[in-house]
Coordinates of C-alpha atoms and ligand atoms in Angstrom, one line a residue:
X1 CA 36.8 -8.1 -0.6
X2 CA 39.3 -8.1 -3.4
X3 CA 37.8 -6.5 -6.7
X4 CA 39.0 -9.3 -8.8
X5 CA 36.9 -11.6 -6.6
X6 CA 33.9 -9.9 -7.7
X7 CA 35.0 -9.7 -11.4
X8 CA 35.3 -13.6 -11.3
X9 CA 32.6 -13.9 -9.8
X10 CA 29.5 -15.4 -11.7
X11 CA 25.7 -15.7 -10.6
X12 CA 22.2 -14.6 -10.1
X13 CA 21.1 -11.8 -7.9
X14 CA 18.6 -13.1 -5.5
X15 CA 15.7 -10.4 -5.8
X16 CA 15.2 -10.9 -1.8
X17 CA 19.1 -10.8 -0.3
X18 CA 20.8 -9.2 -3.4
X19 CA 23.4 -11.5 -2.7
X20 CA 24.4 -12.8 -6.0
X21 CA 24.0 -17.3 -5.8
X22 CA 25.0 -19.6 -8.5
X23 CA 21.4 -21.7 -7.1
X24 CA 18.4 -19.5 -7.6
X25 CA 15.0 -20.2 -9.0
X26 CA 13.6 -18.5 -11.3
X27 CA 10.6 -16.7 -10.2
X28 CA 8.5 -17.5 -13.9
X29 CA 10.1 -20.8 -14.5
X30 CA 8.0 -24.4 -14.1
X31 CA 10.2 -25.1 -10.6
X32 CA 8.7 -21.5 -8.8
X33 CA 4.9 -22.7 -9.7
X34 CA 5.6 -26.1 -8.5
X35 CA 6.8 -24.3 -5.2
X36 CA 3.9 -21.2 -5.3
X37 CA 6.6 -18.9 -4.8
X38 CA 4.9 -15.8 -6.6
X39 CA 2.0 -16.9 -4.5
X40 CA 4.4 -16.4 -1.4
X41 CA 5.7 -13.2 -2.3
X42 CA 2.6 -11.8 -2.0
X43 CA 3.4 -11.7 1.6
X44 CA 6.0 -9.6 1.4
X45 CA 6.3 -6.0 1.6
X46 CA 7.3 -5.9 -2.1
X47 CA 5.4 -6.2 -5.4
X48 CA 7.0 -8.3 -8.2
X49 CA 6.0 -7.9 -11.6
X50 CA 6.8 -9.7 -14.4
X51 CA 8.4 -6.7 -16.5
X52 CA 9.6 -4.5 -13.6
X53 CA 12.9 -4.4 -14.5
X54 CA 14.4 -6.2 -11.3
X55 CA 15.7 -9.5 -10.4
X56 CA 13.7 -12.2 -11.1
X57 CA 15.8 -15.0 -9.5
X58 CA 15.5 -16.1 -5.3
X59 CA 18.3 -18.3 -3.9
X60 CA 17.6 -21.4 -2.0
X61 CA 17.9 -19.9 1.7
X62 CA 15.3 -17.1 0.6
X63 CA 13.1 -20.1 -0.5
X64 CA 13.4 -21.6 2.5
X65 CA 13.1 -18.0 4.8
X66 CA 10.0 -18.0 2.5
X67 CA 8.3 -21.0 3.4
X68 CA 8.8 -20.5 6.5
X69 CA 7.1 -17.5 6.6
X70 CA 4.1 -18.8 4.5
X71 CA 3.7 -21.6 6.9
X72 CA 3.4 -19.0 9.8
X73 CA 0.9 -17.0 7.9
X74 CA -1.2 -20.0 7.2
X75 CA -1.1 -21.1 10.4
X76 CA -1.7 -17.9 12.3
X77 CA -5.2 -17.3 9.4
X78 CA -6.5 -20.6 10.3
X79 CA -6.0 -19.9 13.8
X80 CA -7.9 -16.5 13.7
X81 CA -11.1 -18.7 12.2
X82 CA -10.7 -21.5 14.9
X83 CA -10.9 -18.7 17.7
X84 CA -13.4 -16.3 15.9
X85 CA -15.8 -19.4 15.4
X86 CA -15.0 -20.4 19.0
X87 CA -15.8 -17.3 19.8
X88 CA -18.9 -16.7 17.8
X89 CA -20.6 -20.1 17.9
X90 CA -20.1 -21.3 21.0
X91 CA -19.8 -18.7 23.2
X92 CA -22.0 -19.4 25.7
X93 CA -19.1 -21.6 27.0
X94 CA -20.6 -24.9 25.5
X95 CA -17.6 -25.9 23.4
X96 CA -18.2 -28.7 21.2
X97 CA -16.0 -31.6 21.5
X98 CA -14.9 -31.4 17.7
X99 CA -13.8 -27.9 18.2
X100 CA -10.0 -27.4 18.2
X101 CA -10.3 -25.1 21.2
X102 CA -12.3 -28.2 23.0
X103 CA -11.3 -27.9 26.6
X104 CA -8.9 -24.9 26.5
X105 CA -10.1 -22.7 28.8
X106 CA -10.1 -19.0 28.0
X107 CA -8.1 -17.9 30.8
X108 CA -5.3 -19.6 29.4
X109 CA -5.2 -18.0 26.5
X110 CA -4.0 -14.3 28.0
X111 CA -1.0 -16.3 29.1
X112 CA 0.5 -19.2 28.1
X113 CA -0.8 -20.0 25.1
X114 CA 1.9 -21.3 23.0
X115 CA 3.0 -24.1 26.3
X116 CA 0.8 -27.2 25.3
X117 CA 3.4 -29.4 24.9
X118 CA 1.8 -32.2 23.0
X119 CA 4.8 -31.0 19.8
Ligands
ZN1 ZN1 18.3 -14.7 -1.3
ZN2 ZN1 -14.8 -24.1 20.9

């Protein structure tokens, strides 16, 4: 924690640790489209603008924090539709066999839902 170690030190401040990485991604440059990062910041509790004045650089473990949490997101929104149509369509306990929900019954669900094991 020497002060000349900070002088000496050189890099970009990551808009989502503040930790300051010599590999970051811009947030405007051809690389973040590629990856739809502005997309996935949208799922953050913060609002990045283009002229706000604040870091416009994420460093690789963000990306991949990021990711992750998209991933989750998307999974857990197409899981909300596959139980509300379950739900909606077929409720009078005919599940069709080409529903993802096929042959989980409900009372499972309260409990141990995340235990399939078929990973
Ligand atoms: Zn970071
Ligand atoms: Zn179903």
């Amino acid at each position: 924690m020497g002060s000349y170690g900070r002088a000496i030190m050189t890099g970009y401040i990551c808009r989502l640790c503040s930790e300051q990485k010599k590999k970051v991604i811009h947030l405007y440059s051809y690389k973040s489209r590629s990856l739809h990062l502005l997309e996935k910041i949208k799922l953050l509790p913060i609002t990045v603008d283009k002229y706000d004045n604040l870091p416009k650089t994420i460093c690789e473990g963000c990306i991949e924090r990021l990711e992750m949490q998209y991933n989750l997101v998307q999974k857990i929104r197409k899981s909300n539709i596959i139980q509300r149509s379950h739900r909606i369509y077929h409720s009078n306990g005919r599940c069709p066999i080409e529903c993802p929900l096929h042959g989980i019954s409900d009372a499972s669900w309260s409990t141990e839902s995340d235990s399939t094991g078929d990973d």
